Coordinates of N, CA and C in Angstrom, one line a residue:
M1 N -44.2 -20.4 7.4 CA -44.8 -19.4 8.1 C -44.4 -19.4 9.7
G2 N -44.2 -20.5 10.2 CA -43.7 -20.7 11.5 C -42.5 -19.8 11.7
W3 N -41.6 -19.9 10.8 CA -40.3 -19.1 11.0 C -40.6 -17.6 10.9
L4 N -41.4 -17.2 10.0 CA -41.9 -15.8 9.9 C -42.5 -15.4 11.3
M5 N -43.4 -16.2 11.8 CA -44.2 -15.9 13.0 C -43.2 -15.7 14.1
A6 N -42.3 -16.6 14.3 CA -41.3 -16.6 15.4 C -40.4 -15.3 15.4
R7 N -40.3 -14.8 14.1 CA -39.5 -13.6 14.0 C -40.3 -12.4 13.8
E8 N -41.6 -12.5 14.1 CA -42.5 -11.3 13.7 C -42.3 -10.6 12.6
A9 N -42.1 -11.5 11.5 CA -41.8 -10.9 10.1 C -43.0 -11.0 9.1
M10 N -44.1 -11.2 9.6 CA -45.2 -11.4 8.8 C -45.7 -9.8 8.4
Q11 N -46.1 -9.7 7.1 CA -46.2 -8.4 6.5 C -47.6 -7.8 7.0
V12 N -47.7 -7.5 8.3 CA -48.9 -6.9 8.9 C -49.0 -5.5 8.4
K13 N -50.3 -5.0 8.6 CA -50.5 -3.6 8.1 C -49.6 -2.6 8.6
E14 N -49.3 -2.7 9.9 CA -48.5 -1.7 10.6 C -47.2 -1.7 9.8
K15 N -46.6 -2.7 9.3 CA -45.3 -2.6 8.5 C -45.6 -2.0 7.1
L16 N -46.7 -2.5 6.6 CA -47.0 -2.0 5.2 C -47.3 -0.6 5.2
F17 N -47.9 -0.1 6.2 CA -48.3 1.4 6.3 C -46.9 2.1 6.4
A18 N -46.1 1.7 7.3 CA -44.8 2.4 7.5 C -44.0 2.4 6.2
L19 N -44.1 1.5 5.3 CA -43.5 1.5 4.0 C -44.3 2.2 3.0
G20 N -45.5 2.9 3.3 CA -46.2 3.5 2.4 C -47.1 2.7 1.4
I21 N -47.2 1.4 1.7 CA -47.9 0.4 0.9 C -49.3 0.4 1.0
C22 N -49.8 0.8 2.2 CA -51.3 0.8 2.5 C -51.7 2.0 3.1
Q23 N -53.0 2.4 2.9 CA -53.5 3.7 3.5 C -53.6 3.8 4.9
D24 N -53.8 2.7 5.7 CA -53.8 2.8 7.1 C -53.3 1.5 7.8
D25 N -53.2 1.5 9.0 CA -52.7 0.3 9.6 C -53.7 -0.3 10.6
T26 N -55.0 0.0 10.4 CA -56.1 -0.5 11.3 C -56.3 -1.9 11.1
C27 N -56.6 -2.7 12.2 CA -56.8 -4.1 12.1 C -58.1 -4.4 11.3
L28 N -57.8 -5.4 10.4 CA -59.0 -5.7 9.6 C -60.1 -6.5 10.2
F29 N -59.7 -7.1 11.4 CA -60.7 -7.9 12.1 C -61.6 -6.9 13.0
C30 N -60.9 -6.1 13.8 CA -61.7 -5.4 14.9 C -61.9 -3.9 14.5
G31 N -61.0 -3.3 13.8 CA -60.9 -2.0 13.4 C -60.6 -1.1 14.6
N32 N -60.1 -1.7 15.7 CA -59.9 -0.8 17.0 C -58.5 -0.6 17.3
A33 N -57.6 -1.2 16.5 CA -56.2 -1.0 16.9 C -55.3 -1.1 15.7
S34 N -54.0 -0.7 15.7 CA -53.0 -0.9 14.7 C -52.8 -2.4 14.5
E35 N -52.9 -2.9 13.3 CA -52.7 -4.3 13.0 C -51.1 -4.5 13.2
S36 N -50.6 -4.6 14.3 CA -49.2 -5.1 14.6 C -49.3 -6.6 14.7
H37 N -48.0 -7.1 14.7 CA -48.0 -8.7 14.9 C -48.6 -9.1 16.2
K38 N -48.3 -8.4 17.3 CA -48.7 -8.7 18.6 C -50.3 -8.5 18.6
H39 N -50.8 -7.5 18.0 CA -52.3 -7.4 18.0 C -53.0 -8.4 17.3
L40 N -52.4 -8.6 16.1 CA -53.2 -9.6 15.1 C -53.1 -11.1 15.8
F41 N -52.1 -11.5 16.3 CA -51.9 -12.9 16.7 C -52.1 -13.1 18.2
V42 N -52.2 -12.0 19.1 CA -52.3 -12.3 20.4 C -53.5 -11.4 21.0
E43 N -53.6 -10.2 20.7 CA -54.4 -9.2 21.4 C -55.8 -9.1 20.8
C44 N -56.0 -9.3 19.6 CA -57.3 -9.0 18.8 C -58.3 -10.0 19.2
L45 N -59.5 -9.4 19.7 CA -60.6 -10.2 20.2 C -60.9 -11.3 19.2
Y46 N -61.0 -11.1 17.9 CA -61.3 -12.1 16.9 C -60.4 -13.3 17.0
S47 N -59.0 -12.9 17.0 CA -57.9 -14.0 17.1 C -57.9 -14.7 18.4
R48 N -58.2 -14.0 19.4 CA -58.4 -14.5 20.8 C -59.4 -15.6 20.9
R49 N -60.6 -15.4 20.2 CA -61.7 -16.3 20.2 C -61.3 -17.5 19.4
I50 N -60.6 -17.4 18.4 CA -60.1 -18.7 17.8 C -59.2 -19.4 18.6
L51 N -58.1 -18.6 19.2 CA -57.1 -19.4 20.1 C -57.9 -20.0 21.3
M52 N -58.9 -19.3 21.9 CA -59.6 -19.8 23.0 C -60.4 -21.0 22.6
G53 N -61.0 -21.1 21.4 CA -61.7 -22.2 20.9 C -60.8 -23.4 20.8
M54 N -59.5 -23.2 20.3 CA -58.6 -24.4 20.3 C -58.2 -24.7 21.6
A55 N -58.0 -23.8 22.5 CA -57.7 -24.2 23.9 C -58.7 -25.1 24.6
K56 N -59.9 -24.7 24.3 CA -61.1 -25.5 24.9 C -61.0 -26.8 24.3
L57 N -60.8 -27.1 23.0 CA -60.6 -28.3 22.3 C -59.6 -29.2 22.9
C58 N -58.5 -28.5 23.2 CA -57.3 -29.1 23.8 C -57.4 -29.4 25.3
K59 N -58.4 -28.8 26.0 CA -58.6 -28.9 27.4 C -57.3 -28.3 28.1
I60 N -57.0 -27.3 27.6 CA -55.9 -26.4 28.3 C -56.3 -25.1 28.6
S61 N -55.7 -24.4 29.5 CA -56.0 -23.0 29.8 C -55.1 -22.1 28.8
L62 N -55.7 -21.1 28.2 CA -54.8 -20.3 27.4 C -54.1 -19.3 28.0
P63 N -52.7 -19.2 27.8 CA -52.0 -18.1 28.5 C -52.3 -16.8 27.9
S64 N -51.8 -15.7 28.6 CA -52.1 -14.4 28.0 C -51.1 -13.9 27.0
G65 N -49.9 -14.5 27.0 CA -48.9 -14.1 26.1 C -48.7 -15.1 24.9
D66 N -47.5 -15.3 24.6 CA -47.2 -16.2 23.4 C -47.5 -17.6 23.7
V67 N -48.5 -18.2 22.9 CA -49.0 -19.5 23.2 C -47.9 -20.6 22.8
L68 N -47.1 -20.3 21.7 CA -46.2 -21.3 21.1 C -45.1 -21.5 22.2
Q69 N -44.5 -20.3 22.7 CA -43.4 -20.3 23.6 C -44.0 -21.0 25.0
W70 N -45.1 -20.7 25.3 CA -45.7 -21.3 26.5 C -45.8 -22.8 26.5
V71 N -46.2 -23.3 25.3 CA -46.4 -24.8 25.0 C -44.9 -25.3 25.2
W72 N -44.1 -24.7 24.4 CA -42.6 -25.3 24.3 C -42.0 -25.3 25.6
Q73 N -42.3 -24.4 26.5 CA -41.6 -24.4 27.8 C -42.3 -25.2 28.9
H74 N -43.5 -25.6 28.6 CA -44.3 -26.4 29.6 C -43.7 -27.8 29.6
K75 N -43.8 -28.4 30.9 CA -43.2 -29.7 31.1 C -44.3 -30.8 30.7
W76 N -44.6 -30.8 29.5 CA -45.4 -31.9 28.8 C -44.5 -32.8 28.1
S77 N -45.1 -34.0 27.8 CA -44.4 -34.9 26.9 C -44.1 -34.4 25.5
Q78 N -43.2 -34.9 24.8 CA -43.0 -34.5 23.4 C -44.3 -34.7 22.5
A79 N -45.0 -35.8 22.9 CA -46.2 -36.1 22.0 C -47.2 -35.0 22.3
K80 N -47.5 -34.7 23.6 CA -48.5 -33.7 23.7 C -48.1 -32.3 23.3
K81 N -46.8 -32.0 23.5 CA -46.3 -30.7 22.9 C -46.4 -30.6 21.4
G82 N -46.2 -31.8 20.8 CA -46.3 -31.8 19.4 C -47.7 -31.6 18.9
V83 N -48.7 -32.2 19.5 CA -50.1 -32.0 19.1 C -50.5 -30.6 19.4
L84 N -50.1 -30.0 20.5 CA -50.5 -28.6 20.9 C -49.8 -27.6 19.9
L85 N -48.5 -27.8 19.6 CA -47.8 -26.9 18.7 C -48.4 -26.9 17.3
Y86 N -48.8 -28.1 16.8 CA -49.5 -28.2 15.5 C -50.8 -27.5 15.6
S87 N -51.6 -27.8 16.6 CA -52.9 -27.2 16.8 C -52.9 -25.6 16.8
F88 N -51.9 -25.0 17.5 CA -51.9 -23.5 17.6 C -51.1 -23.0 16.5
M89 N -50.3 -23.7 15.9 CA -49.6 -23.1 14.5 C -50.8 -23.1 13.5
S90 N -51.7 -24.1 13.6 CA -52.7 -24.1 12.5 C -53.7 -22.9 12.8
C91 N -53.8 -22.6 14.1 CA -54.7 -21.4 14.4 C -54.0 -20.2 13.8
Y92 N -52.8 -20.0 14.0 CA -52.0 -18.8 13.4 C -52.2 -18.8 11.9
Y93 N -52.1 -19.9 11.3 CA -52.1 -20.0 9.8 C -53.6 -19.6 9.4
Y94 N -54.6 -20.1 10.1 CA -55.9 -19.7 9.7 C -56.3 -18.3 10.1
I95 N -55.8 -17.7 11.1 CA -55.9 -16.3 11.4 C -55.3 -15.5 10.2
W96 N -54.2 -15.9 9.8 CA -53.5 -15.2 8.7 C -54.3 -15.4 7.4
K97 N -54.8 -16.6 7.2 CA -55.7 -16.9 6.0 C -57.0 -16.0 6.2
Q98 N -57.6 -15.9 7.3 CA -58.8 -15.1 7.4 C -58.5 -13.7 7.2
R99 N -57.4 -13.2 7.8 CA -57.0 -11.7 7.5 C -56.8 -11.5 6.2
N100 N -56.1 -12.3 5.4 CA -56.0 -12.0 3.9 C -57.3 -12.2 3.1
R101 N -58.2 -13.1 3.6 CA -59.5 -13.2 3.0 C -60.2 -11.9 3.2
V102 N -60.3 -11.4 4.4 CA -60.9 -10.0 4.5 C -60.3 -9.0 3.7
R103 N -59.0 -9.0 3.6 CA -58.3 -7.9 2.8 C -58.6 -8.0 1.3
C104 N -58.7 -9.3 0.8 CA -58.9 -9.5 -0.6 C -60.4 -9.6 -1.0
E105 N -61.2 -10.3 -0.2 CA -62.5 -10.6 -0.5 C -63.6 -9.9 0.3
Q106 N -63.2 -9.1 1.3 CA -64.0 -8.5 2.2 C -65.1 -9.5 2.9
V107 N -64.6 -10.7 3.1 CA -65.4 -11.8 3.8 C -64.7 -12.2 5.1
L108 N -65.5 -12.2 6.2 CA -65.0 -12.5 7.5 C -65.9 -13.6 8.1
L109 N -65.3 -14.8 8.3 CA -66.0 -15.8 8.9 C -66.1 -15.7 10.4
H110 N -67.2 -16.1 11.0 CA -67.3 -16.1 12.4 C -66.2 -16.9 13.1
P111 N -65.6 -16.5 14.2 CA -64.5 -17.3 14.8 C -65.0 -18.8 15.1
D112 N -66.2 -19.0 15.6 CA -66.6 -20.4 15.7 C -66.6 -21.3 14.5
V113 N -66.8 -20.6 13.3 CA -66.7 -21.4 12.1 C -65.3 -21.7 11.8
V114 N -64.4 -20.8 12.0 CA -62.9 -21.1 11.8 C -62.5 -22.2 12.7
V115 N -62.9 -22.2 14.0 CA -62.5 -23.2 15.0 C -63.0 -24.6 14.6
K116 N -64.2 -24.6 14.0 CA -64.7 -26.0 13.4 C -63.8 -26.4 12.3
Q117 N -63.4 -25.5 11.3 CA -62.5 -25.9 10.3 C -61.2 -26.3 10.9
L118 N -60.7 -25.7 11.8 CA -59.5 -26.0 12.5 C -59.5 -27.3 13.1
Q119 N -60.6 -27.6 13.7 CA -60.8 -28.9 14.5 C -60.7 -30.1 13.5
Q120 N -61.3 -29.9 12.3 CA -61.3 -31.0 11.3 C -59.9 -31.2 10.8
V121 N -59.1 -30.1 10.5 CA -57.8 -30.2 10.0 C -56.9 -30.8 11.0
V122 N -57.0 -30.4 12.3 CA -56.1 -31.0 13.3 C -56.5 -32.4 13.6
K123 N -57.8 -32.8 13.6 CA -58.2 -34.1 13.7 C -57.5 -35.1 12.7
M124 N -57.5 -34.7 11.5 CA -56.9 -35.4 10.4 C -55.4 -35.7 10.7
R125 N -54.7 -34.6 11.1 CA -53.3 -34.9 11.4 C -53.1 -35.7 12.5
V126 N -53.8 -35.5 13.7 CA -53.7 -36.3 14.8 C -54.0 -37.8 14.5
D127 N -55.1 -38.0 13.9 CA -55.5 -39.4 13.6 C -54.4 -40.1 12.9
A128 N -53.7 -39.3 12.0 CA -52.6 -40.0 11.2 C -51.4 -40.5 12.2
V129 N -51.3 -39.9 13.3 CA -50.2 -40.2 14.2 C -50.7 -40.8 15.5
S130 N -52.0 -40.8 15.8 CA -52.5 -41.3 17.1 C -52.1 -42.7 17.6
N131 N -51.8 -43.6 16.7 CA -51.3 -44.8 17.0 C -50.0 -44.8 17.7
Q132 N -49.2 -43.6 17.6 CA -47.9 -43.6 18.2 C -48.0 -42.8 19.6
I133 N -49.2 -42.3 19.9 CA -49.4 -41.7 21.1 C -49.9 -42.6 22.1
L134 N -49.1 -42.8 23.3 CA -49.5 -43.9 24.3 C -49.6 -43.3 25.7
G135 N -50.1 -44.1 26.5 CA -50.3 -43.9 27.9 C -51.1 -42.7 28.3
I136 N -50.5 -41.8 29.2 CA -51.4 -40.8 29.8 C -51.7 -39.8 28.6
D137 N -50.8 -39.6 27.6 CA -51.0 -38.7 26.5 C -52.2 -39.2 25.7
R138 N -52.4 -40.5 25.5 CA -53.5 -41.1 24.8 C -54.8 -40.8 25.6
I139 N -54.8 -40.8 26.9 CA -55.9 -40.5 27.7 C -56.4 -39.0 27.5
W140 N -55.3 -38.2 27.6 CA -55.6 -36.7 27.4 C -56.2 -36.5 26.1
L141 N -55.6 -37.2 24.9 CA -56.1 -36.9 23.6 C -57.5 -37.5 23.4
S142 N -57.8 -38.5 24.0 CA -59.2 -39.1 23.9 C -60.2 -38.1 24.5
N143 N -59.8 -37.4 25.5 CA -60.7 -36.4 26.1 C -60.8 -35.0 25.4
T144 N -60.0 -34.9 24.4 CA -60.0 -33.5 23.7 C -61.0 -33.7 22.6
G145 N -61.2 -32.6 21.8 CA -62.0 -32.6 20.7 C -61.1 -32.7 19.5
L146 N -59.9 -33.3 19.5 CA -58.9 -33.5 18.5 C -58.7 -34.8 18.0
C147 N -59.5 -35.9 18.3 CA -59.5 -37.1 17.7 C -60.9 -37.7 17.6
K148 N -60.9 -38.7 16.6 CA -62.2 -39.4 16.4 C -62.7 -40.4 17.4

């Protein structure tokens, strides 16, 4: 999924509509815009609330643009970048999962519920590698909502 995300190759409604596969290209979350890659993963209020929830857990400020590129280019240690990249890739996966759930089951979870689910998933992953995270990164991690 990361590869598809990086290449903006996810089959969002805008692409499906252009191919004649779906009736309209309206965002399934907000209903206010075309479901383009940028709208779904960056601009949509529903998705932003999930990303902002993760940023709050990570104790960082959310950039206005591409979160993954911003994390990658930031001058953080590899350990911190790894935790942040995993955290936000998980957000994108869950946004896509929720989008498909709305499309197939007409069920939309509140963004806060999604963030709680994400927190548990990320905690399990971070706990598995936390003994390898040392120094200032360990202090940062202990102040986030991403470890036990």
